Amino acid sequence: MEIVILRTPADVARTAADAIEQQVLSGPSVLGLATGSTPLGTYRELIQRHRNGGLSFAGAQAFLLDEYVGLPGTHPQSYHSVIRREFVDSVDFPAGTVHGLDGVAEDLDAEAARYEAAIAASGGVDIQILGIGSDGHVGFNEPMSSLASRTRIKTLTQQTRQDNARFFTDHAAVPDHVLTQGLGTILEARHLLLLAMGEAKAGAVAAAVEGPVAALCPASALQLHPHVTVLVDEAAASMLAHRAYYQDTFGRKPAWQGL
Ligand code: PGA
């Protein structure tokens, strides 16, 4: 795991955009997209590079991490809608190449299996953007999710429903259930980019990075992956015990190595 502590959320967004740009420029790419507030700055940065610098997603396709059960793709808070509004509609992915889960599928198990097969058929995700929940979830893998889990239905914790209530009229309007890529699915992406900003994420980041690998903190499963980059601002890094070590090693890293 490489921990990169950056001064501000804008620095996190720029650095994440650099990693995604590098992947896209390297050839046909499969991107793993996350929703929530965390990656919005990264998407804005990529949109700007598309508009001003010609960065093109014409050779890319993408898979979303998760979706609310019960919200049709047309609902403004469905992740299908959110990703279109915040990113996809402003760049040039070819039509039909940004894939998500159908939260109103009649057979949710079959939908999960279809999605797993679609990711596999694409050749797998090259770079996966991840946020982290204040309870340590990645995707919507809540505490005690199997570290080997695959795409499936999950029940949101009340903490997550509270955290996400800001996107809805009130807490009660937040769906109880979601479809999410499993931890085992996420761990198959070739490069994981975990982003976290702000003090509210500091405890979860410390548990994920420096705590034991444990289902109690699903993001700690990332410790099992060979290529993880954790991009955090100073507030999100504030509870890390080994901050000085991460800063020292990143500062002396050979430039050619990249992220
Ligand atoms: P946030 O959510 O980006 O809205 O903070 C992160 C997450 O729940 O994974």
PDB file of N, CA, C and O and ligand atoms in Angstrom, residues 35-39 131-134 137-140 160 164 166-167 201, ligand 1:
ATOM      1  N   THR A  35     -19.157   6.656  -6.888  1.00  0.00           N
ATOM      2  CA  THR A  35     -20.014   7.845  -6.737  1.00  0.00           C
ATOM      3  C   THR A  35     -19.824   8.372  -5.310  1.00  0.00           C
ATOM      4  O   THR A  35     -18.819   8.116  -4.688  1.00  0.00           O
ATOM      5  N   GLY A  36     -20.778   9.124  -4.782  1.00  0.00           N
ATOM      6  CA  GLY A  36     -20.548   9.790  -3.494  1.00  0.00           C
ATOM      7  C   GLY A  36     -19.810  11.097  -3.747  1.00  0.00           C
ATOM      8  O   GLY A  36     -19.495  11.439  -4.895  1.00  0.00           O
ATOM      9  N   SER A  37     -19.533  11.825  -2.678  1.00  0.00           N
ATOM     10  CA  SER A  37     -18.903  13.151  -2.814  1.00  0.00           C
ATOM     11  C   SER A  37     -17.419  13.069  -3.142  1.00  0.00           C
ATOM     12  O   SER A  37     -16.877  13.950  -3.816  1.00  0.00           O
ATOM     13  N   THR A  38     -16.770  12.036  -2.638  1.00  0.00           N
ATOM     14  CA  THR A  38     -15.306  11.994  -2.682  1.00  0.00           C
ATOM     15  C   THR A  38     -14.708  12.173  -4.082  1.00  0.00           C
ATOM     16  O   THR A  38     -13.789  12.974  -4.248  1.00  0.00           O
ATOM     17  N   PRO A  39     -15.191  11.451  -5.101  1.00  0.00           N
ATOM     18  CA  PRO A  39     -14.512  11.572  -6.406  1.00  0.00           C
ATOM     19  C   PRO A  39     -14.958  12.762  -7.247  1.00  0.00           C
ATOM     20  O   PRO A  39     -14.446  12.936  -8.355  1.00  0.00           O
ATOM     21  N   GLY A 131     -14.015   5.423  -2.739  1.00  0.00           N
ATOM     22  CA  GLY A 131     -14.126   6.270  -1.557  1.00  0.00           C
ATOM     23  C   GLY A 131     -14.126   5.334  -0.353  1.00  0.00           C
ATOM     24  O   GLY A 131     -14.008   4.109  -0.495  1.00  0.00           O
ATOM     25  N   ILE A 132     -14.251   5.903   0.811  1.00  0.00           N
ATOM     26  CA  ILE A 132     -14.360   5.065   2.019  1.00  0.00           C
ATOM     27  C   ILE A 132     -15.475   5.638   2.885  1.00  0.00           C
ATOM     28  O   ILE A 132     -15.581   6.872   3.031  1.00  0.00           O
ATOM     29  N   GLY A 133     -16.326   4.770   3.413  1.00  0.00           N
ATOM     30  CA  GLY A 133     -17.383   5.234   4.296  1.00  0.00           C
ATOM     31  C   GLY A 133     -16.825   5.523   5.684  1.00  0.00           C
ATOM     32  O   GLY A 133     -15.762   5.020   6.060  1.00  0.00           O
ATOM     33  N   SER A 134     -17.547   6.315   6.447  1.00  0.00           N
ATOM     34  CA  SER A 134     -17.072   6.602   7.811  1.00  0.00           C
ATOM     35  C   SER A 134     -17.062   5.326   8.656  1.00  0.00           C
ATOM     36  O   SER A 134     -16.379   5.254   9.675  1.00  0.00           O
ATOM     37  N   HIS A 137     -16.595   1.207   5.024  1.00  0.00           N
ATOM     38  CA  HIS A 137     -17.021   0.455   3.837  1.00  0.00           C
ATOM     39  C   HIS A 137     -16.308   0.939   2.580  1.00  0.00           C
ATOM     40  O   HIS A 137     -15.906   2.093   2.487  1.00  0.00           O
ATOM     41  N   VAL A 138     -16.134   0.026   1.638  1.00  0.00           N
ATOM     42  CA  VAL A 138     -15.739   0.387   0.264  1.00  0.00           C
ATOM     43  C   VAL A 138     -16.781  -0.240  -0.652  1.00  0.00           C
ATOM     44  O   VAL A 138     -17.271  -1.335  -0.374  1.00  0.00           O
ATOM     45  N   GLY A 139     -17.095   0.467  -1.771  1.00  0.00           N
ATOM     46  CA  GLY A 139     -18.323   0.123  -2.455  1.00  0.00           C
ATOM     47  C   GLY A 139     -19.385   0.303  -1.381  1.00  0.00           C
ATOM     48  O   GLY A 139     -19.337   1.235  -0.579  1.00  0.00           O
ATOM     49  N   PHE A 140     -20.333  -0.622  -1.319  1.00  0.00           N
ATOM     50  CA  PHE A 140     -21.260  -0.605  -0.181  1.00  0.00           C
ATOM     51  C   PHE A 140     -21.066  -1.881   0.642  1.00  0.00           C
ATOM     52  O   PHE A 140     -22.023  -2.448   1.163  1.00  0.00           O
ATOM     53  N   THR A 160     -24.436   4.633   7.483  1.00  0.00           N
ATOM     54  CA  THR A 160     -24.316   4.984   6.063  1.00  0.00           C
ATOM     55  C   THR A 160     -25.574   5.689   5.576  1.00  0.00           C
ATOM     56  O   THR A 160     -25.503   6.667   4.826  1.00  0.00           O
ATOM     57  N   ASN A 164     -25.627   9.416   4.016  1.00  0.00           N
ATOM     58  CA  ASN A 164     -26.104   9.682   2.654  1.00  0.00           C
ATOM     59  C   ASN A 164     -27.431  10.428   2.616  1.00  0.00           C
ATOM     60  O   ASN A 164     -27.917  10.771   1.539  1.00  0.00           O
ATOM     61  N   ARG A 166     -28.032  13.348   3.137  1.00  0.00           N
ATOM     62  CA  ARG A 166     -27.903  14.683   2.534  1.00  0.00           C
ATOM     63  C   ARG A 166     -28.267  14.694   1.042  1.00  0.00           C
ATOM     64  O   ARG A 166     -28.548  15.742   0.481  1.00  0.00           O
ATOM     65  N   PHE A 167     -28.233  13.539   0.416  1.00  0.00           N
ATOM     66  CA  PHE A 167     -28.586  13.468  -1.008  1.00  0.00           C
ATOM     67  C   PHE A 167     -30.089  13.269  -1.226  1.00  0.00           C
ATOM     68  O   PHE A 167     -30.570  13.301  -2.354  1.00  0.00           O
ATOM     69  N   LYS A 201     -13.250  11.263   7.872  1.00  0.00           N
ATOM     70  CA  LYS A 201     -12.772   9.992   7.324  1.00  0.00           C
ATOM     71  C   LYS A 201     -11.495   9.509   8.016  1.00  0.00           C
ATOM     72  O   LYS A 201     -11.002   8.413   7.717  1.00  0.00           O
TER      73      LYS A 201
HETATM   74  P1  PGA B   1     -18.632   9.972   0.265  1.00  0.00           P
HETATM   75  O1  PGA B   1     -18.945   8.432   0.465  1.00  0.00           O
HETATM   76  O2  PGA B   1     -17.665  10.030  -0.885  1.00  0.00           O
HETATM   77  O3  PGA B   1     -19.946  10.596  -0.106  1.00  0.00           O
HETATM   78  O4  PGA B   1     -18.048  10.467   1.518  1.00  0.00           O
HETATM   79  C1  PGA B   1     -17.901   7.529   0.410  1.00  0.00           C
HETATM   80  C2  PGA B   1     -18.449   6.134   0.489  1.00  0.00           C
HETATM   81  O5  PGA B   1     -19.533   5.950   1.064  1.00  0.00           O
HETATM   82  O6  PGA B   1     -17.803   5.206  -0.010  1.00  0.00           O
END
